[in-house]
Amino acid sequence: WLADDLAPYSAELTRIVLRDTTEGAWVAIKDPRTCRLLPWWLSVLKEAGIAPVFLFALRRPAEGYKSLEKRDGFSADQAYLLWCQHYLEAEQWSRGHPRAALEFGAFLETPADEMQRVEDALGIRFPRSVEQASEDLAAFISPSLRHHAAGVTTQSASRIEALANAVFDAL
């Protein structure tokens, strides 16, 4: 992201961000791979005059593993290491910015409570208040949206899985 040959791409990204956003507009990006280039994106956002806030949408590592196993055939160790890499890079590069964590399971159980907690933690207000949105959240969000449920892993977890669970607990 610091390479001179990326400067034209940074300028183009800044132009696109400025074109596609308006002052006061909310933009959200939900892609765990974004953290891989987060330093680059932070420089683009700074150039565009945008101060980001970060919301960590946390899924238990075993849920991420089950999803990656089903979709991509990942082994457990590969999935847990990728999970750790994404979250640890996001944690590292988001330091110094407002950030909060939202655990996916808690969000499915009590979406309005979790969204209120996010607002309070980030010091923001959503365009539509959580109180106004609570009925719609309850009608739209349900625990049935969880495709891969996993509880806390037992003592038989591999060292890599135990590492991922420790990162989850720390986040």
PDB file of C-alpha atoms in Angstrom:
ATOM      1  CA  TRP A   1       0.000   0.000   0.000  1.00  0.00           C
ATOM      2  CA  LEU A   2       3.013   2.279   0.255  1.00  0.00           C
ATOM      3  CA  ALA A   3       4.438   1.357  -3.149  1.00  0.00           C
ATOM      4  CA  ASP A   4       4.774   4.261  -5.563  1.00  0.00           C
ATOM      5  CA  ASP A   5       3.186   2.277  -8.376  1.00  0.00           C
ATOM      6  CA  LEU A   6      -0.072   2.090  -6.351  1.00  0.00           C
ATOM      7  CA  ALA A   7      -0.443   5.889  -6.230  1.00  0.00           C
ATOM      8  CA  PRO A   8      -2.625   6.046  -9.373  1.00  0.00           C
ATOM      9  CA  TYR A   9      -4.911   3.374  -7.903  1.00  0.00           C
ATOM     10  CA  SER A  10      -5.118   5.231  -4.596  1.00  0.00           C
ATOM     11  CA  ALA A  11      -6.053   8.409  -6.435  1.00  0.00           C
ATOM     12  CA  GLU A  12      -8.706   6.529  -8.433  1.00  0.00           C
ATOM     13  CA  LEU A  13     -10.140   4.914  -5.286  1.00  0.00           C
ATOM     14  CA  THR A  14     -10.276   8.310  -3.592  1.00  0.00           C
ATOM     15  CA  ARG A  15     -12.090   9.721  -6.629  1.00  0.00           C
ATOM     16  CA  ILE A  16     -14.608   6.859  -6.545  1.00  0.00           C
ATOM     17  CA  VAL A  17     -15.187   7.206  -2.803  1.00  0.00           C
ATOM     18  CA  LEU A  18     -15.761  10.944  -3.185  1.00  0.00           C
ATOM     19  CA  ARG A  19     -18.070  10.363  -6.150  1.00  0.00           C
ATOM     20  CA  ASP A  20     -20.128   7.661  -4.462  1.00  0.00           C
ATOM     21  CA  THR A  21     -20.532   9.180  -1.009  1.00  0.00           C
ATOM     22  CA  THR A  22     -22.186  12.315   0.186  1.00  0.00           C
ATOM     23  CA  GLU A  23     -21.523  14.242   3.352  1.00  0.00           C
ATOM     24  CA  GLY A  24     -23.320  12.611   6.241  1.00  0.00           C
ATOM     25  CA  ALA A  25     -24.041   9.436   4.265  1.00  0.00           C
ATOM     26  CA  TRP A  26     -23.430   6.051   5.815  1.00  0.00           C
ATOM     27  CA  VAL A  27     -21.274   3.549   3.997  1.00  0.00           C
ATOM     28  CA  ALA A  28     -20.719   0.031   5.262  1.00  0.00           C
ATOM     29  CA  ILE A  29     -18.359  -2.609   3.948  1.00  0.00           C
ATOM     30  CA  LYS A  30     -18.859  -6.180   5.079  1.00  0.00           C
ATOM     31  CA  ASP A  31     -16.068  -8.285   3.758  1.00  0.00           C
ATOM     32  CA  PRO A  32     -13.492  -9.906   6.028  1.00  0.00           C
ATOM     33  CA  ARG A  33     -10.875  -9.651   3.273  1.00  0.00           C
ATOM     34  CA  THR A  34     -10.993  -5.851   3.509  1.00  0.00           C
ATOM     35  CA  CYS A  35      -8.734  -6.062   6.558  1.00  0.00           C
ATOM     36  CA  ARG A  36      -5.944  -7.386   4.337  1.00  0.00           C
ATOM     37  CA  LEU A  37      -5.701  -3.959   2.650  1.00  0.00           C
ATOM     38  CA  LEU A  38      -7.024  -1.854   5.501  1.00  0.00           C
ATOM     39  CA  PRO A  39      -3.940   0.405   5.730  1.00  0.00           C
ATOM     40  CA  TRP A  40      -4.431   1.290   2.071  1.00  0.00           C
ATOM     41  CA  TRP A  41      -8.137   1.923   2.552  1.00  0.00           C
ATOM     42  CA  LEU A  42      -7.414   4.071   5.614  1.00  0.00           C
ATOM     43  CA  SER A  43      -5.143   6.286   3.525  1.00  0.00           C
ATOM     44  CA  VAL A  44      -7.845   6.551   0.832  1.00  0.00           C
ATOM     45  CA  LEU A  45     -10.495   7.446   3.421  1.00  0.00           C
ATOM     46  CA  LYS A  46      -8.186  10.025   5.004  1.00  0.00           C
ATOM     47  CA  GLU A  47      -7.577  11.594   1.593  1.00  0.00           C
ATOM     48  CA  ALA A  48     -11.349  11.694   1.074  1.00  0.00           C
ATOM     49  CA  GLY A  49     -11.856  13.330   4.471  1.00  0.00           C
ATOM     50  CA  ILE A  50     -13.784  10.371   5.887  1.00  0.00           C
ATOM     51  CA  ALA A  51     -13.272   9.312   9.502  1.00  0.00           C
ATOM     52  CA  PRO A  52     -14.084   5.594   9.732  1.00  0.00           C
ATOM     53  CA  VAL A  53     -15.574   3.709  12.645  1.00  0.00           C
ATOM     54  CA  PHE A  54     -15.225  -0.046  12.907  1.00  0.00           C
ATOM     55  CA  LEU A  55     -17.753  -2.655  13.881  1.00  0.00           C
ATOM     56  CA  PHE A  56     -16.333  -6.119  14.357  1.00  0.00           C
ATOM     57  CA  ALA A  57     -19.044  -8.610  13.444  1.00  0.00           C
ATOM     58  CA  LEU A  58     -17.825 -11.603  15.429  1.00  0.00           C
ATOM     59  CA  ARG A  59     -18.713 -15.169  14.668  1.00  0.00           C
ATOM     60  CA  ARG A  60     -17.314 -17.916  16.827  1.00  0.00           C
ATOM     61  CA  PRO A  61     -14.272 -19.462  15.137  1.00  0.00           C
ATOM     62  CA  ALA A  62     -15.972 -22.859  14.844  1.00  0.00           C
ATOM     63  CA  GLU A  63     -18.860 -21.235  12.954  1.00  0.00           C
ATOM     64  CA  GLY A  64     -16.395 -19.665  10.538  1.00  0.00           C
ATOM     65  CA  TYR A  65     -14.692 -23.028  10.136  1.00  0.00           C
ATOM     66  CA  LYS A  66     -17.963 -24.833   9.368  1.00  0.00           C
ATOM     67  CA  SER A  67     -18.860 -22.200   6.788  1.00  0.00           C
ATOM     68  CA  LEU A  68     -15.423 -22.355   5.091  1.00  0.00           C
ATOM     69  CA  GLU A  69     -15.414 -26.148   5.213  1.00  0.00           C
ATOM     70  CA  LYS A  70     -18.795 -26.347   3.510  1.00  0.00           C
ATOM     71  CA  ARG A  71     -18.151 -23.600   0.936  1.00  0.00           C
ATOM     72  CA  ASP A  72     -14.433 -24.078   0.156  1.00  0.00           C
ATOM     73  CA  GLY A  73     -13.422 -27.427   1.613  1.00  0.00           C
ATOM     74  CA  PHE A  74     -11.028 -25.800   4.121  1.00  0.00           C
ATOM     75  CA  SER A  75      -9.413 -27.915   6.798  1.00  0.00           C
ATOM     76  CA  ALA A  76     -10.006 -26.923  10.414  1.00  0.00           C
ATOM     77  CA  ASP A  77      -6.469 -25.562  10.877  1.00  0.00           C
ATOM     78  CA  GLN A  78      -6.629 -23.587   7.633  1.00  0.00           C
ATOM     79  CA  ALA A  79      -9.997 -22.063   8.564  1.00  0.00           C
ATOM     80  CA  TYR A  80      -8.952 -21.180  12.127  1.00  0.00           C
ATOM     81  CA  LEU A  81      -5.715 -19.581  10.969  1.00  0.00           C
ATOM     82  CA  LEU A  82      -7.540 -17.549   8.325  1.00  0.00           C
ATOM     83  CA  TRP A  83     -10.110 -16.499  10.932  1.00  0.00           C
ATOM     84  CA  CYS A  84      -7.295 -15.343  13.231  1.00  0.00           C
ATOM     85  CA  GLN A  85      -5.487 -13.538  10.429  1.00  0.00           C
ATOM     86  CA  HIS A  86      -8.554 -11.554   9.393  1.00  0.00           C
ATOM     87  CA  TYR A  87      -9.550 -10.504  12.900  1.00  0.00           C
ATOM     88  CA  LEU A  88      -6.028  -9.786  14.120  1.00  0.00           C
ATOM     89  CA  GLU A  89      -5.243  -7.636  11.084  1.00  0.00           C
ATOM     90  CA  ALA A  90      -8.535  -5.781  11.492  1.00  0.00           C
ATOM     91  CA  GLU A  91      -7.780  -5.235  15.177  1.00  0.00           C
ATOM     92  CA  GLN A  92      -4.249  -4.016  14.471  1.00  0.00           C
ATOM     93  CA  TRP A  93      -5.118  -1.588  11.687  1.00  0.00           C
ATOM     94  CA  SER A  94      -8.258  -0.189  13.319  1.00  0.00           C
ATOM     95  CA  ARG A  95      -6.400   0.904  16.447  1.00  0.00           C
ATOM     96  CA  GLY A  96      -6.877   4.579  17.157  1.00  0.00           C
ATOM     97  CA  HIS A  97     -10.314   4.625  15.511  1.00  0.00           C
ATOM     98  CA  PRO A  98     -13.702   4.221  17.214  1.00  0.00           C
ATOM     99  CA  ARG A  99     -14.635   0.554  17.200  1.00  0.00           C
ATOM    100  CA  ALA A 100     -17.041  -1.890  18.757  1.00  0.00           C
ATOM    101  CA  ALA A 101     -17.714  -5.612  18.611  1.00  0.00           C
ATOM    102  CA  LEU A 102     -21.006  -7.282  17.785  1.00  0.00           C
ATOM    103  CA  GLU A 103     -21.226 -10.993  18.449  1.00  0.00           C
ATOM    104  CA  PHE A 104     -23.392 -12.564  15.754  1.00  0.00           C
ATOM    105  CA  GLY A 105     -25.267 -14.902  18.101  1.00  0.00           C
ATOM    106  CA  ALA A 106     -26.192 -12.099  20.516  1.00  0.00           C
ATOM    107  CA  PHE A 107     -27.319  -9.960  17.571  1.00  0.00           C
ATOM    108  CA  LEU A 108     -29.645 -12.719  16.359  1.00  0.00           C
ATOM    109  CA  GLU A 109     -31.141 -13.114  19.837  1.00  0.00           C
ATOM    110  CA  THR A 110     -31.622  -9.424  20.733  1.00  0.00           C
ATOM    111  CA  PRO A 111     -30.966  -7.280  17.644  1.00  0.00           C
ATOM    112  CA  ALA A 112     -32.310  -3.975  18.992  1.00  0.00           C
ATOM    113  CA  ASP A 113     -30.357  -4.289  22.244  1.00  0.00           C
ATOM    114  CA  GLU A 114     -27.170  -5.068  20.348  1.00  0.00           C
ATOM    115  CA  MET A 115     -27.642  -2.192  17.899  1.00  0.00           C
ATOM    116  CA  GLN A 116     -28.224   0.196  20.814  1.00  0.00           C
ATOM    117  CA  ARG A 117     -25.043  -1.068  22.442  1.00  0.00           C
ATOM    118  CA  VAL A 118     -23.153  -0.457  19.163  1.00  0.00           C
ATOM    119  CA  GLU A 119     -24.491   3.087  18.921  1.00  0.00           C
ATOM    120  CA  ASP A 120     -23.420   3.792  22.485  1.00  0.00           C
ATOM    121  CA  ALA A 121     -19.990   2.176  22.093  1.00  0.00           C
ATOM    122  CA  LEU A 122     -19.181   4.048  18.877  1.00  0.00           C
ATOM    123  CA  GLY A 123     -20.775   7.318  19.940  1.00  0.00           C
ATOM    124  CA  ILE A 124     -22.919   7.388  16.804  1.00  0.00           C
ATOM    125  CA  ARG A 125     -26.602   7.517  15.958  1.00  0.00           C
ATOM    126  CA  PHE A 126     -27.984   5.483  13.101  1.00  0.00           C
ATOM    127  CA  PRO A 127     -30.048   7.382  10.517  1.00  0.00           C
ATOM    128  CA  ARG A 128     -33.128   5.616  11.893  1.00  0.00           C
ATOM    129  CA  SER A 129     -33.171   5.296  15.666  1.00  0.00           C
ATOM    130  CA  VAL A 130     -32.890   1.838  17.158  1.00  0.00           C
ATOM    131  CA  GLU A 131     -36.191   2.437  18.941  1.00  0.00           C
ATOM    132  CA  GLN A 132     -37.908   3.203  15.614  1.00  0.00           C
ATOM    133  CA  ALA A 133     -36.291   0.185  13.967  1.00  0.00           C
ATOM    134  CA  SER A 134     -36.781  -2.312  16.802  1.00  0.00           C
ATOM    135  CA  GLU A 135     -40.025  -3.816  15.449  1.00  0.00           C
ATOM    136  CA  ASP A 136     -38.564  -4.230  11.966  1.00  0.00           C
ATOM    137  CA  LEU A 137     -35.381  -5.718  13.419  1.00  0.00           C
ATOM    138  CA  ALA A 138     -37.382  -8.240  15.438  1.00  0.00           C
ATOM    139  CA  ALA A 139     -39.423  -9.193  12.362  1.00  0.00           C
ATOM    140  CA  PHE A 140     -36.390  -9.538  10.091  1.00  0.00           C
ATOM    141  CA  ILE A 141     -33.632 -10.911  12.345  1.00  0.00           C
ATOM    142  CA  SER A 142     -34.017 -14.302  13.966  1.00  0.00           C
ATOM    143  CA  PRO A 143     -31.809 -17.073  15.309  1.00  0.00           C
ATOM    144  CA  SER A 144     -32.824 -19.156  12.259  1.00  0.00           C
ATOM    145  CA  LEU A 145     -30.427 -17.001  10.205  1.00  0.00           C
ATOM    146  CA  ARG A 146     -27.550 -18.780  11.909  1.00  0.00           C
ATOM    147  CA  HIS A 147     -26.510 -21.465   9.447  1.00  0.00           C
ATOM    148  CA  HIS A 148     -23.566 -22.806  11.455  1.00  0.00           C
ATOM    149  CA  ALA A 149     -24.062 -22.730  15.210  1.00  0.00           C
ATOM    150  CA  ALA A 150     -21.162 -23.671  17.426  1.00  0.00           C
ATOM    151  CA  GLY A 151     -20.761 -23.400  21.145  1.00  0.00           C
ATOM    152  CA  VAL A 152     -17.609 -22.949  23.131  1.00  0.00           C
ATOM    153  CA  THR A 153     -15.131 -25.644  22.195  1.00  0.00           C
ATOM    154  CA  THR A 154     -14.203 -28.312  24.714  1.00  0.00           C
ATOM    155  CA  GLN A 155     -10.728 -29.151  25.997  1.00  0.00           C
ATOM    156  CA  SER A 156     -10.167 -31.457  23.017  1.00  0.00           C
ATOM    157  CA  ALA A 157      -9.648 -28.431  20.735  1.00  0.00           C
ATOM    158  CA  SER A 158      -6.458 -28.319  18.698  1.00  0.00           C
ATOM    159  CA  ARG A 159      -3.858 -25.711  19.620  1.00  0.00           C
ATOM    160  CA  ILE A 160      -4.823 -23.647  16.577  1.00  0.00           C
ATOM    161  CA  GLU A 161      -8.521 -23.802  17.445  1.00  0.00           C
ATOM    162  CA  ALA A 162      -7.686 -22.854  21.040  1.00  0.00           C
ATOM    163  CA  LEU A 163      -5.719 -19.861  19.704  1.00  0.00           C
ATOM    164  CA  ALA A 164      -8.712 -18.767  17.609  1.00  0.00           C
ATOM    165  CA  ASN A 165     -11.017 -19.093  20.637  1.00  0.00           C
ATOM    166  CA  ALA A 166      -8.605 -16.996  22.715  1.00  0.00           C
ATOM    167  CA  VAL A 167      -8.630 -14.296  20.011  1.00  0.00           C
ATOM    168  CA  PHE A 168     -12.438 -14.419  19.941  1.00  0.00           C
ATOM    169  CA  ASP A 169     -12.575 -13.993  23.731  1.00  0.00           C
ATOM    170  CA  ALA A 170     -10.123 -11.084  23.601  1.00  0.00           C
ATOM    171  CA  LEU A 171     -12.120  -9.313  20.891  1.00  0.00           C
TER     172      LEU A 171
END
